[in-house]
Short mmCIF file of N, CA and C in Angstrom, two decimals:
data_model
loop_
_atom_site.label_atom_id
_atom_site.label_comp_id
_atom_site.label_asym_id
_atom_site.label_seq_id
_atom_site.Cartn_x
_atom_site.Cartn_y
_atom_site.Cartn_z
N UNK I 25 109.81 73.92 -59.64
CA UNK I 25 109.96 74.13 -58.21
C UNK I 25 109.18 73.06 -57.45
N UNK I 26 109.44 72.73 -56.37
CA UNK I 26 109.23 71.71 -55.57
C UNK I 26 108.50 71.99 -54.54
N UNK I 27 108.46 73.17 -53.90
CA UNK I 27 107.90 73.65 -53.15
C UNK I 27 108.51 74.13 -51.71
N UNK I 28 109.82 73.06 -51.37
CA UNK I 28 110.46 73.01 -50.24
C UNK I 28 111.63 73.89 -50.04
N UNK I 29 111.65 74.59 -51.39
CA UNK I 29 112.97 75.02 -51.38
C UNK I 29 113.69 76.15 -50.09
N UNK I 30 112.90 76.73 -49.11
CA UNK I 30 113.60 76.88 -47.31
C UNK I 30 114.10 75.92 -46.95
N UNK I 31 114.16 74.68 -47.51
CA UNK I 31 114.55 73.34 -46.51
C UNK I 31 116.01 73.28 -46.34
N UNK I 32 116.23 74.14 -47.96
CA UNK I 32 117.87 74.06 -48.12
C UNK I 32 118.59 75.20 -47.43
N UNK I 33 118.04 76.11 -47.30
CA UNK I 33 118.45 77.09 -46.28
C UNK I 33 118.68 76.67 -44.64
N UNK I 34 117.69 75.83 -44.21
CA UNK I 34 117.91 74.86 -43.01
C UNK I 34 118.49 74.06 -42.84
N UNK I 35 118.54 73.04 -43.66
CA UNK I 35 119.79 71.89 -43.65
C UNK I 35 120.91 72.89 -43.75
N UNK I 36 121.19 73.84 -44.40
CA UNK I 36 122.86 74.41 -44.51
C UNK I 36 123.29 75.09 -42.87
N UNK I 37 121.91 75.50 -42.84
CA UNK I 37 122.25 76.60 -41.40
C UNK I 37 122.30 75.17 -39.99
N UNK I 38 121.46 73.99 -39.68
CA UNK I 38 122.24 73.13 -39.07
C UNK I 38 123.05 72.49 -39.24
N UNK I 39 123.74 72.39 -40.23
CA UNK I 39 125.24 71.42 -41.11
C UNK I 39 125.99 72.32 -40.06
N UNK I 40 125.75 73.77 -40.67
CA UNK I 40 127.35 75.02 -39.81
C UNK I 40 126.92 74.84 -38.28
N UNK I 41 125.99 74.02 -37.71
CA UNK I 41 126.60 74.50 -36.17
C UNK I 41 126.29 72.67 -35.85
N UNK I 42 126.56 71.54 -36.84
CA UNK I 42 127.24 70.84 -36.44
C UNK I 42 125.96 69.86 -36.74
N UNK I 43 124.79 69.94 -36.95
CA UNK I 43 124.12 68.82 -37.11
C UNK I 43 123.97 68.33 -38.40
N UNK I 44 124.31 67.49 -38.91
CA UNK I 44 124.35 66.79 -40.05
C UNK I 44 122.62 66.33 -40.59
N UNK I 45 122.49 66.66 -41.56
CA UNK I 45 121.36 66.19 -42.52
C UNK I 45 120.88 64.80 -42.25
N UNK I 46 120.12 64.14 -41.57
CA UNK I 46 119.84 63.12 -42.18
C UNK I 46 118.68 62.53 -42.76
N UNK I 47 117.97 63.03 -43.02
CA UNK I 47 116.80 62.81 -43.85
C UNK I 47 115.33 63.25 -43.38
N UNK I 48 113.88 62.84 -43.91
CA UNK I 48 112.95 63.77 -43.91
C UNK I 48 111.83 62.54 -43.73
N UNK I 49 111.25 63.27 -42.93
CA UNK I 49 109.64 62.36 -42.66
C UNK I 49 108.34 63.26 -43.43
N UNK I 50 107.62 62.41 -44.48
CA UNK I 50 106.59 63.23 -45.30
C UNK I 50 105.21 62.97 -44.15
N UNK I 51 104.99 64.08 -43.67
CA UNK I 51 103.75 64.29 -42.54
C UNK I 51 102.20 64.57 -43.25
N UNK I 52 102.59 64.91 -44.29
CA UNK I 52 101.24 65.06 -45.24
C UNK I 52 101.48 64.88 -46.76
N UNK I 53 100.92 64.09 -47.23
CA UNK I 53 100.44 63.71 -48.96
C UNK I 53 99.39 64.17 -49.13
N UNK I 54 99.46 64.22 -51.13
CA UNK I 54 98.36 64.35 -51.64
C UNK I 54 97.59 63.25 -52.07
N UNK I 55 96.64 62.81 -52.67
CA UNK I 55 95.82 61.47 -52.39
C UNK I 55 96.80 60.74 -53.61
N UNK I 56 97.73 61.26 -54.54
CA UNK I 56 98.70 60.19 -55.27
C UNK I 56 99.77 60.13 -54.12
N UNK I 57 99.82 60.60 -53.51
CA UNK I 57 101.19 59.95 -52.86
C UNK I 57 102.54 61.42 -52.76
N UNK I 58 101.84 62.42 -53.44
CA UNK I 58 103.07 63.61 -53.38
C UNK I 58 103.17 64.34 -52.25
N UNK I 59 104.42 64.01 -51.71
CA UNK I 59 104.54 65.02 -50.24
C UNK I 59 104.44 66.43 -50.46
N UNK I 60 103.55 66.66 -49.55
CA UNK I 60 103.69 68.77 -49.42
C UNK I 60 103.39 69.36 -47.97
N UNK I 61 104.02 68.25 -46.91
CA UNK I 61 104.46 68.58 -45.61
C UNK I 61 105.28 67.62 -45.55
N UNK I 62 106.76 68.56 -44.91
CA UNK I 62 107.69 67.37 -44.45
C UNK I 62 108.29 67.16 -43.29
N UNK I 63 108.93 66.52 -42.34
CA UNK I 63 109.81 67.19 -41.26
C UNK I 63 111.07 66.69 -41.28
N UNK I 64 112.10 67.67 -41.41
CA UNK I 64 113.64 67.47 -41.26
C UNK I 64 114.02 66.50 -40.10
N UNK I 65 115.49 65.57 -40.76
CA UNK I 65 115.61 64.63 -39.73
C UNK I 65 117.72 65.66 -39.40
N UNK I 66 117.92 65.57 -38.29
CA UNK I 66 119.00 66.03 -38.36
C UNK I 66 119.85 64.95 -36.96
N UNK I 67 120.99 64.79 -37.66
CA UNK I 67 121.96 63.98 -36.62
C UNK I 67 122.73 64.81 -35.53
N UNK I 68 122.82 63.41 -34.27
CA UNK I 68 123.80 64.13 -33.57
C UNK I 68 124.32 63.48 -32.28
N UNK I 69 124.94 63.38 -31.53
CA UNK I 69 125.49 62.68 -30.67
C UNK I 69 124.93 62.42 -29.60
N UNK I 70 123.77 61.07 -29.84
CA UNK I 70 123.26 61.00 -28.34
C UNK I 70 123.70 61.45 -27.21
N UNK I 71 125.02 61.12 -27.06
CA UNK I 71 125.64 60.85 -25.77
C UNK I 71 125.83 62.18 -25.44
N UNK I 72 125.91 63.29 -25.87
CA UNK I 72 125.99 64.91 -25.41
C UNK I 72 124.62 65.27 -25.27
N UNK I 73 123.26 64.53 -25.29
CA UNK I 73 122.17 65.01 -25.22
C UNK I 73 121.69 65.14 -24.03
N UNK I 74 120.98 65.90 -22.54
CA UNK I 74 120.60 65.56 -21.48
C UNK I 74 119.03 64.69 -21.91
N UNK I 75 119.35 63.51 -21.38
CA UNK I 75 118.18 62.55 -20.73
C UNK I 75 118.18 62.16 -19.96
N UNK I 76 116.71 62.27 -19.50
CA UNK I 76 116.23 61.91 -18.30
C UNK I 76 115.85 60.28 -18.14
N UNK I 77 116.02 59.34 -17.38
CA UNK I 77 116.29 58.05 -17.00
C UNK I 77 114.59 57.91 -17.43
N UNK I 78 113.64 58.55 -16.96
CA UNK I 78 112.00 57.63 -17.50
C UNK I 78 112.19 58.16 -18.88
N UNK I 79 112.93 58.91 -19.77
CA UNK I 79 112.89 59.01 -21.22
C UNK I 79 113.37 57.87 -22.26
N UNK I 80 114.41 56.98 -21.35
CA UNK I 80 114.76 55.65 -22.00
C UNK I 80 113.57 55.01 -22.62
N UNK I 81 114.04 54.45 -23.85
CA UNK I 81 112.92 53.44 -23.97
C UNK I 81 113.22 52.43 -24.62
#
């Protein structure tokens, strides 16, 4: 076991309402280098997003 295994329950449950998987940022290691905090990356159509004009960057 890996430890993450809710992650797959999350990626499936945003896939069904349309956001696609796209990968993971490791927010905490252990002093070799093994992630055991991560944060989900999920896709999606800028252009349907509301932003605000000073949010450009």
């Amino acid at each position: 076991m890996t430890g993450f295994e809710e992650q797959r329950e999350i990626i499936d449950e945003y896939a069904q309402r349309g956001f696609p998987y796209g990968g993971f940022i490791p927010t905490a290691k252990t002093l070799c280098g093994k992630p055991v905090k991560i944060d989900l990356i999920f896709e999606t159509d800028a252009n349907a997003l509301p932003i605000e004009e000073d949010e450009i960057v």
